[in-house]
mmCIF file of C-alpha atoms and ligand atoms in Angstrom:
data_model
loop_
_atom_site.group_PDB
_atom_site.id
_atom_site.type_symbol
_atom_site.label_atom_id
_atom_site.label_comp_id
_atom_site.label_asym_id
_atom_site.label_seq_id
_atom_site.Cartn_x
_atom_site.Cartn_y
_atom_site.Cartn_z
ATOM 1 C CA MET A 1 51.550 -59.592 25.283
ATOM 2 C CA GLN A 2 53.011 -57.300 27.790
ATOM 3 C CA THR A 3 52.650 -57.883 31.413
ATOM 4 C CA THR A 4 51.786 -55.488 33.941
ATOM 5 C CA SER A 5 53.812 -55.216 36.912
ATOM 6 C CA ASP A 6 52.622 -53.940 40.340
ATOM 7 C CA LEU A 7 54.886 -50.790 39.339
ATOM 8 C CA ASN A 8 53.219 -50.092 35.887
ATOM 9 C CA PRO A 9 54.958 -46.756 35.002
ATOM 10 C CA ARG A 10 51.460 -45.850 33.903
ATOM 11 C CA SER A 11 50.276 -45.786 37.213
ATOM 12 C CA LEU A 12 53.355 -44.778 39.437
ATOM 13 C CA PRO A 13 52.560 -41.190 40.494
ATOM 14 C CA VAL A 14 55.211 -38.771 39.588
ATOM 15 C CA ALA A 15 55.750 -34.954 39.671
ATOM 16 C CA GLU A 16 57.011 -33.616 36.360
ATOM 17 C CA LEU A 17 59.335 -30.889 37.008
ATOM 18 C CA HIS A 18 60.770 -30.092 33.659
ATOM 19 C CA LEU A 19 58.454 -29.562 30.795
ATOM 20 C CA HIS A 20 57.945 -26.642 28.426
ATOM 21 C CA ILE A 21 54.465 -26.054 27.697
ATOM 22 C CA GLU A 22 55.254 -24.851 24.349
ATOM 23 C CA GLY A 23 56.936 -28.160 23.829
ATOM 24 C CA THR A 24 53.560 -29.918 24.245
ATOM 25 C CA LEU A 25 52.088 -28.379 21.190
ATOM 26 C CA GLU A 26 51.248 -31.672 19.073
ATOM 27 C CA PRO A 27 51.608 -31.393 15.303
ATOM 28 C CA GLU A 28 47.569 -32.147 15.098
ATOM 29 C CA LEU A 29 47.128 -29.016 17.347
ATOM 30 C CA ILE A 30 49.754 -26.913 15.489
ATOM 31 C CA PHE A 31 47.489 -27.591 12.358
ATOM 32 C CA ALA A 32 44.108 -26.828 14.156
ATOM 33 C CA LEU A 33 45.428 -23.761 15.477
ATOM 34 C CA ALA A 34 46.648 -22.591 12.257
ATOM 35 C CA GLU A 35 43.443 -23.273 10.789
ATOM 36 C CA ARG A 36 41.572 -21.402 13.457
ATOM 37 C CA ASN A 37 43.839 -18.420 13.165
ATOM 38 C CA GLY A 38 43.895 -18.349 9.602
ATOM 39 C CA ILE A 39 47.791 -18.847 9.547
ATOM 40 C CA GLU A 40 49.650 -20.337 6.566
ATOM 41 C CA LEU A 41 51.798 -23.120 7.830
ATOM 42 C CA PRO A 42 55.151 -23.835 5.644
ATOM 43 C CA TYR A 43 54.302 -27.548 5.884
ATOM 44 C CA ARG A 44 51.542 -28.929 3.337
ATOM 45 C CA ASP A 45 50.425 -31.693 5.914
ATOM 46 C CA LEU A 46 51.208 -33.683 9.071
ATOM 47 C CA ASP A 47 53.687 -35.873 7.304
ATOM 48 C CA GLU A 48 55.913 -32.717 6.094
ATOM 49 C CA LEU A 49 55.883 -31.252 9.430
ATOM 50 C CA ARG A 50 56.647 -34.785 11.175
ATOM 51 C CA GLU A 51 59.836 -35.076 8.805
ATOM 52 C CA ARG A 52 61.318 -31.911 10.379
ATOM 53 C CA TYR A 53 61.368 -33.952 13.687
ATOM 54 C CA GLU A 54 64.885 -34.861 13.133
ATOM 55 C CA PHE A 55 67.340 -32.770 15.281
ATOM 56 C CA THR A 56 71.016 -32.424 15.152
ATOM 57 C CA ASP A 57 71.736 -30.438 18.349
ATOM 58 C CA LEU A 58 69.536 -28.093 20.650
ATOM 59 C CA GLN A 59 69.504 -25.121 18.259
ATOM 60 C CA SER A 60 68.055 -27.239 15.249
ATOM 61 C CA PHE A 61 65.203 -28.085 17.603
ATOM 62 C CA LEU A 62 64.708 -24.702 19.013
ATOM 63 C CA ASP A 63 64.480 -23.438 15.530
ATOM 64 C CA LEU A 64 61.549 -25.431 14.931
ATOM 65 C CA TYR A 65 60.200 -25.135 18.332
ATOM 66 C CA TYR A 66 59.886 -21.234 18.077
ATOM 67 C CA ALA A 67 58.600 -21.378 14.423
ATOM 68 C CA ASN A 68 55.714 -23.532 15.482
ATOM 69 C CA MET A 69 54.627 -21.034 18.469
ATOM 70 C CA ALA A 70 53.395 -18.983 15.724
ATOM 71 C CA VAL A 71 50.286 -20.522 15.933
ATOM 72 C CA LEU A 72 49.710 -19.377 19.266
ATOM 73 C CA ARG A 73 47.625 -16.300 19.029
ATOM 74 C CA THR A 74 44.875 -16.042 21.486
ATOM 75 C CA GLU A 75 44.302 -16.898 25.294
ATOM 76 C CA GLU A 76 42.234 -19.780 24.090
ATOM 77 C CA ASP A 77 45.001 -21.092 22.065
ATOM 78 C CA PHE A 78 47.378 -21.461 25.116
ATOM 79 C CA ALA A 79 44.519 -22.524 27.266
ATOM 80 C CA ASP A 80 43.652 -25.696 24.573
ATOM 81 C CA MET A 81 47.483 -26.284 24.462
ATOM 82 C CA THR A 82 47.597 -26.533 28.463
ATOM 83 C CA ARG A 83 44.392 -28.637 28.597
ATOM 84 C CA ALA A 84 45.814 -31.124 26.196
ATOM 85 C CA TYR A 85 49.031 -31.552 27.936
ATOM 86 C CA LEU A 86 47.382 -32.171 31.429
ATOM 87 C CA ALA A 87 44.882 -34.733 30.096
ATOM 88 C CA ARG A 88 47.661 -36.710 28.626
ATOM 89 C CA ALA A 89 49.915 -36.127 31.552
ATOM 90 C CA ALA A 90 47.223 -37.593 33.621
ATOM 91 C CA THR A 91 47.175 -40.894 31.959
ATOM 92 C CA ALA A 92 51.053 -40.766 32.396
ATOM 93 C CA GLY A 93 51.037 -40.916 36.013
ATOM 94 C CA VAL A 94 51.501 -37.177 36.558
ATOM 95 C CA ARG A 95 50.064 -35.976 39.807
ATOM 96 C CA HIS A 96 52.121 -32.622 40.030
ATOM 97 C CA ALA A 97 53.611 -30.656 37.360
ATOM 98 C CA GLU A 98 55.774 -27.891 37.308
ATOM 99 C CA ILE A 99 55.438 -25.948 34.029
ATOM 100 C CA MET A 100 57.837 -23.602 32.075
ATOM 101 C CA MET A 101 56.562 -21.109 29.952
ATOM 102 C CA ASP A 102 58.954 -18.810 27.540
ATOM 103 C CA PRO A 103 56.941 -15.434 27.814
ATOM 104 C CA GLN A 104 59.768 -13.553 25.763
ATOM 105 C CA ALA A 105 59.075 -16.084 22.933
ATOM 106 C CA HIS A 106 55.803 -14.771 22.627
ATOM 107 C CA LEU A 107 56.003 -11.155 23.457
ATOM 108 C CA SER A 108 58.746 -11.153 20.553
ATOM 109 C CA ARG A 109 56.047 -12.099 18.208
ATOM 110 C CA GLY A 110 53.399 -9.479 19.372
ATOM 111 C CA VAL A 111 51.392 -11.755 21.684
ATOM 112 C CA SER A 112 50.808 -10.035 25.173
ATOM 113 C CA LEU A 113 51.783 -11.240 28.473
ATOM 114 C CA GLU A 114 48.218 -11.355 29.364
ATOM 115 C CA THR A 115 47.382 -13.410 26.413
ATOM 116 C CA CYS A 116 50.222 -16.240 27.120
ATOM 117 C CA VAL A 117 49.990 -15.984 30.835
ATOM 118 C CA ASN A 118 46.360 -16.060 31.355
ATOM 119 C CA GLY A 119 45.587 -18.602 28.742
ATOM 120 C CA VAL A 120 47.655 -20.886 30.508
ATOM 121 C CA ALA A 121 47.084 -20.076 34.086
ATOM 122 C CA SER A 122 43.309 -20.072 33.578
ATOM 123 C CA VAL A 123 43.570 -23.920 32.993
ATOM 124 C CA LEU A 124 46.216 -24.431 35.603
ATOM 125 C CA ALA A 125 43.759 -23.121 37.991
ATOM 126 C CA GLN A 126 41.316 -25.803 37.346
ATOM 127 C CA SER A 127 44.010 -28.648 37.231
ATOM 128 C CA GLU A 128 43.941 -30.209 40.659
ATOM 129 C CA GLU A 129 40.105 -30.236 40.315
ATOM 130 C CA GLU A 130 39.562 -31.618 36.579
ATOM 131 C CA PHE A 131 42.874 -33.891 36.188
ATOM 132 C CA GLY A 132 44.118 -34.525 39.632
ATOM 133 C CA ILE A 133 47.180 -32.639 38.976
ATOM 134 C CA SER A 134 48.596 -29.855 41.242
ATOM 135 C CA THR A 135 50.814 -27.274 39.337
ATOM 136 C CA MET A 136 53.139 -24.778 39.428
ATOM 137 C CA LEU A 137 53.787 -21.923 36.647
ATOM 138 C CA ILE A 138 57.580 -21.302 36.059
ATOM 139 C CA ALA A 139 58.641 -18.305 33.696
ATOM 140 C CA ALA A 140 61.475 -19.423 31.902
ATOM 141 C CA PHE A 141 63.794 -16.763 30.341
ATOM 142 C CA LEU A 142 65.503 -17.229 27.020
ATOM 143 C CA ARG A 143 69.209 -17.005 28.072
ATOM 144 C CA ASP A 144 70.423 -15.931 24.356
ATOM 145 C CA LEU A 145 68.740 -12.689 25.022
ATOM 146 C CA SER A 146 69.962 -9.914 27.221
ATOM 147 C CA GLU A 147 69.437 -9.874 31.175
ATOM 148 C CA GLU A 148 67.707 -6.521 30.560
ATOM 149 C CA SER A 149 65.250 -8.039 28.559
ATOM 150 C CA ALA A 150 64.635 -10.937 31.024
ATOM 151 C CA LEU A 151 64.454 -8.235 34.022
ATOM 152 C CA GLU A 152 62.086 -6.060 31.950
ATOM 153 C CA VAL A 153 59.788 -9.064 31.479
ATOM 154 C CA LEU A 154 60.000 -10.531 35.191
ATOM 155 C CA GLU A 155 59.030 -6.922 36.434
ATOM 156 C CA ALA A 156 56.133 -6.830 34.214
ATOM 157 C CA LEU A 157 55.026 -10.447 35.227
ATOM 158 C CA LEU A 158 55.441 -9.274 39.167
ATOM 159 C CA ALA A 159 53.505 -5.893 38.050
ATOM 160 C CA MET A 160 50.535 -8.120 36.925
ATOM 161 C CA GLY A 161 50.360 -10.443 39.434
ATOM 162 C CA ALA A 162 51.200 -13.388 37.315
ATOM 163 C CA PRO A 163 50.631 -16.539 39.082
ATOM 164 C CA ILE A 164 54.426 -17.752 38.836
ATOM 165 C CA GLY A 165 55.960 -19.739 41.573
ATOM 166 C CA ALA A 166 59.670 -19.974 40.005
ATOM 167 C CA ILE A 167 61.942 -18.887 37.425
ATOM 168 C CA GLY A 168 63.951 -20.910 34.958
ATOM 169 C CA LEU A 169 66.470 -20.258 32.329
ATOM 170 C CA ASP A 170 66.593 -22.115 28.860
ATOM 171 C CA SER A 171 67.149 -21.846 25.101
ATOM 172 C CA ALA A 172 70.801 -21.831 23.696
ATOM 173 C CA GLU A 173 72.756 -22.745 26.472
ATOM 174 C CA VAL A 174 76.499 -22.690 25.096
ATOM 175 C CA GLY A 175 77.862 -19.401 24.772
ATOM 176 C CA ASN A 176 75.298 -17.832 27.288
ATOM 177 C CA PRO A 177 76.474 -18.853 30.560
ATOM 178 C CA PRO A 178 74.713 -18.323 34.333
ATOM 179 C CA SER A 179 77.138 -15.248 35.049
ATOM 180 C CA LYS A 180 74.784 -13.349 32.736
ATOM 181 C CA PHE A 181 71.777 -13.510 34.812
ATOM 182 C CA VAL A 182 73.217 -12.704 38.316
ATOM 183 C CA ARG A 183 70.579 -9.952 38.649
ATOM 184 C CA LEU A 184 67.915 -11.365 37.276
ATOM 185 C CA TYR A 185 68.079 -14.373 40.029
ATOM 186 C CA ASP A 186 68.648 -11.966 42.610
ATOM 187 C CA ARG A 187 65.437 -9.993 41.734
ATOM 188 C CA ALA A 188 63.316 -13.391 41.706
ATOM 189 C CA ARG A 189 64.859 -14.501 45.006
ATOM 190 C CA GLU A 190 63.909 -10.858 46.298
ATOM 191 C CA ALA A 191 60.362 -11.539 45.033
ATOM 192 C CA GLY A 192 60.067 -14.856 46.809
ATOM 193 C CA LEU A 193 60.373 -17.067 43.863
ATOM 194 C CA ARG A 194 61.753 -20.509 43.595
ATOM 195 C CA LEU A 195 64.709 -20.787 41.482
ATOM 196 C CA THR A 196 65.853 -23.393 38.729
ATOM 197 C CA ALA A 197 67.929 -23.221 35.523
ATOM 198 C CA HIS A 198 68.692 -25.345 32.622
ATOM 199 C CA ALA A 199 72.505 -26.349 32.875
ATOM 200 C CA GLY A 200 74.876 -29.222 31.653
ATOM 201 C CA GLU A 201 72.279 -30.109 28.827
ATOM 202 C CA GLU A 202 74.935 -29.226 26.120
ATOM 203 C CA GLY A 203 76.935 -26.571 28.242
ATOM 204 C CA PRO A 204 79.914 -27.765 30.456
ATOM 205 C CA ALA A 205 79.851 -29.057 34.066
ATOM 206 C CA SER A 206 81.116 -25.568 35.059
ATOM 207 C CA TYR A 207 77.573 -24.161 34.182
ATOM 208 C CA VAL A 208 76.062 -26.264 36.769
ATOM 209 C CA VAL A 209 78.667 -25.143 39.527
ATOM 210 C CA ASP A 210 77.744 -21.492 38.411
ATOM 211 C CA SER A 211 74.130 -21.775 38.499
ATOM 212 C CA LEU A 212 74.336 -22.945 41.961
ATOM 213 C CA ASP A 213 77.089 -20.553 42.988
ATOM 214 C CA LEU A 214 76.359 -17.382 41.168
ATOM 215 C CA LEU A 215 72.348 -17.995 40.686
ATOM 216 C CA GLY A 216 71.676 -19.727 43.868
ATOM 217 C CA VAL A 217 69.257 -22.236 42.075
ATOM 218 C CA GLU A 218 67.775 -24.920 44.102
ATOM 219 C CA ARG A 219 67.357 -27.201 41.317
ATOM 220 C CA ILE A 220 69.145 -28.118 37.965
ATOM 221 C CA ASP A 221 67.503 -28.818 34.864
ATOM 222 C CA HIS A 222 69.073 -31.546 32.815
ATOM 223 C CA GLY A 223 72.707 -31.702 34.638
ATOM 224 C CA ILE A 224 73.884 -34.688 32.762
ATOM 225 C CA ARG A 225 77.109 -33.147 32.277
ATOM 226 C CA CYS A 226 77.694 -33.235 35.852
ATOM 227 C CA LEU A 227 79.547 -36.345 35.615
ATOM 228 C CA ASP A 228 82.518 -34.911 33.821
ATOM 229 C CA ASP A 229 83.384 -33.056 37.103
ATOM 230 C CA ALA A 230 83.813 -35.600 40.243
ATOM 231 C CA ASP A 231 83.997 -32.735 42.694
ATOM 232 C CA LEU A 232 80.521 -31.389 41.474
ATOM 233 C CA VAL A 233 79.109 -35.036 41.778
ATOM 234 C CA GLU A 234 80.008 -35.451 45.298
ATOM 235 C CA ARG A 235 78.799 -31.912 46.100
ATOM 236 C CA LEU A 236 75.544 -32.583 44.502
ATOM 237 C CA VAL A 237 74.883 -35.885 46.044
ATOM 238 C CA GLU A 238 75.875 -34.118 49.472
ATOM 239 C CA ASP A 239 73.668 -31.232 48.954
ATOM 240 C CA ARG A 240 70.758 -33.701 47.542
ATOM 241 C CA ILE A 241 70.442 -31.058 44.667
ATOM 242 C CA PRO A 242 67.821 -32.270 42.249
ATOM 243 C CA LEU A 243 68.651 -32.895 38.511
ATOM 244 C CA THR A 244 65.604 -33.142 36.338
ATOM 245 C CA VAL A 245 66.723 -35.559 33.665
ATOM 246 C CA CYS A 246 65.100 -35.988 30.378
ATOM 247 C CA PRO A 247 66.277 -39.216 28.610
ATOM 248 C CA LEU A 248 64.204 -38.967 25.303
ATOM 249 C CA SER A 249 65.137 -35.394 25.077
ATOM 250 C CA ASN A 250 68.696 -36.203 25.283
ATOM 251 C CA VAL A 251 68.775 -38.648 22.659
ATOM 252 C CA ARG A 252 66.744 -36.666 19.963
ATOM 253 C CA LEU A 253 68.895 -33.614 20.780
ATOM 254 C CA ARG A 254 71.867 -35.858 20.464
ATOM 255 C CA ALA A 255 73.530 -35.137 23.994
ATOM 256 C CA VAL A 256 73.728 -38.856 24.312
ATOM 257 C CA ASP A 257 74.039 -41.222 21.259
ATOM 258 C CA THR A 258 71.308 -43.906 22.165
ATOM 259 C CA LEU A 259 69.149 -44.128 25.002
ATOM 260 C CA ALA A 260 71.512 -47.516 25.947
ATOM 261 C CA ASP A 261 74.274 -44.836 26.646
ATOM 262 C CA HIS A 262 72.138 -42.728 28.818
ATOM 263 C CA PRO A 263 73.881 -41.817 31.917
ATOM 264 C CA LEU A 264 71.108 -42.341 34.113
ATOM 265 C CA PRO A 265 71.878 -45.565 35.728
ATOM 266 C CA ALA A 266 75.412 -44.062 36.459
ATOM 267 C CA MET A 267 73.520 -41.237 37.978
ATOM 268 C CA LEU A 268 71.351 -43.306 40.355
ATOM 269 C CA ALA A 269 74.336 -45.462 41.095
ATOM 270 C CA ALA A 270 76.557 -42.409 42.227
ATOM 271 C CA GLY A 271 73.545 -41.446 44.612
ATOM 272 C CA LEU A 272 72.673 -38.448 42.642
ATOM 273 C CA ASN A 273 68.934 -36.904 43.312
ATOM 274 C CA VAL A 274 67.587 -37.486 39.711
ATOM 275 C CA SER A 275 64.174 -37.826 38.241
ATOM 276 C CA VAL A 276 62.590 -38.459 34.753
ATOM 277 C CA ASN A 277 60.768 -35.898 32.785
ATOM 278 C CA SER A 278 59.650 -35.102 29.394
ATOM 279 C CA ASP A 279 61.115 -31.826 28.425
ATOM 280 C CA ASP A 280 59.220 -31.176 24.950
ATOM 281 C CA PRO A 281 57.119 -34.129 24.847
ATOM 282 C CA ALA A 282 55.643 -33.413 21.342
ATOM 283 C CA TYR A 283 58.973 -33.196 19.870
ATOM 284 C CA PHE A 284 61.083 -35.876 21.693
ATOM 285 C CA GLY A 285 58.950 -38.859 21.166
ATOM 286 C CA GLY A 286 56.908 -39.181 24.537
ATOM 287 C CA TYR A 287 55.651 -37.931 27.799
ATOM 288 C CA VAL A 288 56.749 -39.407 31.127
ATOM 289 C CA ASP A 289 55.587 -42.639 30.938
ATOM 290 C CA ASP A 290 57.161 -43.273 27.429
ATOM 291 C CA ASN A 291 60.033 -42.004 29.028
ATOM 292 C CA PHE A 292 59.772 -44.662 32.026
ATOM 293 C CA ALA A 293 58.760 -47.281 29.436
ATOM 294 C CA GLN A 294 61.612 -46.896 27.171
ATOM 295 C CA LEU A 295 64.115 -46.615 30.122
ATOM 296 C CA GLU A 296 62.710 -49.930 31.403
ATOM 297 C CA ALA A 297 62.854 -51.719 27.836
ATOM 298 C CA VAL A 298 66.347 -50.342 26.905
ATOM 299 C CA LEU A 299 67.787 -50.068 30.082
ATOM 300 C CA GLY A 300 66.276 -52.770 32.146
ATOM 301 C CA LEU A 301 65.473 -50.067 34.737
ATOM 302 C CA SER A 302 64.116 -52.102 37.850
ATOM 303 C CA ASP A 303 60.829 -51.440 39.889
ATOM 304 C CA PHE A 304 63.088 -50.212 42.787
ATOM 305 C CA ASP A 305 64.578 -47.780 40.432
ATOM 306 C CA LYS A 306 61.448 -46.392 39.205
ATOM 307 C CA ALA A 307 60.030 -46.166 42.430
ATOM 308 C CA ARG A 308 63.114 -44.184 43.451
ATOM 309 C CA LEU A 309 63.033 -41.928 40.719
ATOM 310 C CA ALA A 310 59.109 -41.099 41.632
ATOM 311 C CA ALA A 311 60.107 -40.552 45.084
ATOM 312 C CA ASN A 312 63.022 -38.093 44.275
ATOM 313 C CA SER A 313 60.565 -36.274 41.523
ATOM 314 C CA ILE A 314 57.858 -35.747 44.429
ATOM 315 C CA HIS A 315 60.742 -34.586 47.231
ATOM 316 C CA SER A 316 62.405 -32.218 44.633
ATOM 317 C CA SER A 317 59.230 -30.613 43.499
ATOM 318 C CA PHE A 318 58.403 -27.025 44.986
ATOM 319 C CA ALA A 319 54.885 -28.229 46.044
ATOM 320 C CA SER A 320 53.730 -27.733 49.707
ATOM 321 C CA ASP A 321 54.656 -30.343 52.258
ATOM 322 C CA GLU A 322 51.191 -31.484 52.746
ATOM 323 C CA ARG A 323 51.007 -31.914 49.049
ATOM 324 C CA LYS A 324 54.262 -34.128 48.943
ATOM 325 C CA ALA A 325 53.297 -36.081 52.022
ATOM 326 C CA GLU A 326 49.952 -36.722 50.068
ATOM 327 C CA LEU A 327 52.016 -37.900 46.936
ATOM 328 C CA LEU A 328 54.479 -39.958 48.828
ATOM 329 C CA ALA A 329 51.693 -41.556 50.939
ATOM 330 C CA GLU A 330 50.312 -42.443 47.362
ATOM 331 C CA LEU A 331 53.516 -43.671 46.061
ATOM 332 C CA ASN A 332 53.945 -45.938 49.168
ATOM 333 C CA ALA A 333 50.748 -47.365 48.676
HETATM 334 N N1 HPA B 401 66.817 -26.997 26.305
HETATM 335 C C1 HPA B 401 66.859 -25.776 26.433
HETATM 336 N N2 HPA B 401 65.901 -24.882 26.020
HETATM 337 C C2 HPA B 401 64.676 -25.397 25.920
HETATM 338 C C3 HPA B 401 64.506 -26.640 25.828
HETATM 339 C C4 HPA B 401 65.745 -27.722 25.958
HETATM 340 O O1 HPA B 401 65.479 -28.970 26.093
HETATM 341 N N3 HPA B 401 63.335 -26.842 25.359
HETATM 342 C C5 HPA B 401 62.705 -25.761 25.166
HETATM 343 N N4 HPA B 401 63.429 -24.960 25.435
HETATM 344 ZN ZN1 ZN B 402 64.101 -28.106 29.079
#
């Protein structure tokens, strides 16, 4: 029998800061939406789909992730996916969620901005009341596409009054450096948006440096490769730059060999401002609570460390000072 400590990870209030809503599409929902939309999937059944969840690197995952989005056609599809994530996240202790969406991945399939944004946003608007989870929507841009494409989509989002609070940068990292997106981040800053970017997942520590220096980001998504650069670590510690770490994702995409080799304990020991997040939970073997549980089981993460990670996630969020104070009080109780 498993014993429940006072700091059961399931009940620790956390902010989830690194989550792709399209990565919450569970196999069962993929089949249900395919049926509803009359889409023929290239897999006979759930087992055959699940056999594909064996990834060798980021790109091998992205190929399946983009392919499975084909089932998302209507506002209702986006709403159902979002509701399913929030319901599951609530049981994981998530009390605030900053949710990335990839508008370009839907536009390129002929799904309008209105459909994807309104579908997700309509559910986020009810989230605090329905699930006790405050939210922010982050428009993430695909770094393997051009900056012109990203700028065009950002302008369209601003013009339609999309309820986005921040921008991010995701997809294939290596070969698509931060320097490609300076004008995009300048425009987002001018529009009053908060700024984050994936860096140092598969790409080098220099992409973390350039995200800070060239893009002016406030937060780094992943960032585990920062450990290759001692000067960078010192700077990140000094400036309390948040790193949204995703342990199960790193194992499944082979950024680290096994969870036992994960650098999270070293990052904590170095004094880095790290949090634990699920990234694409339907693809990587679990939600935030599963990440915490496996870190505890494999790395012996202590209650003290868990509480620190939870506090870091709240401090590092883009929530209002009032909401942060509320969540910190809940954590301390
Ligand atoms: N890395 C980069 N791009 C992504 C990811 C990720 O883990 N998930 C969805 N898009
Ligand atoms: Zn990610």
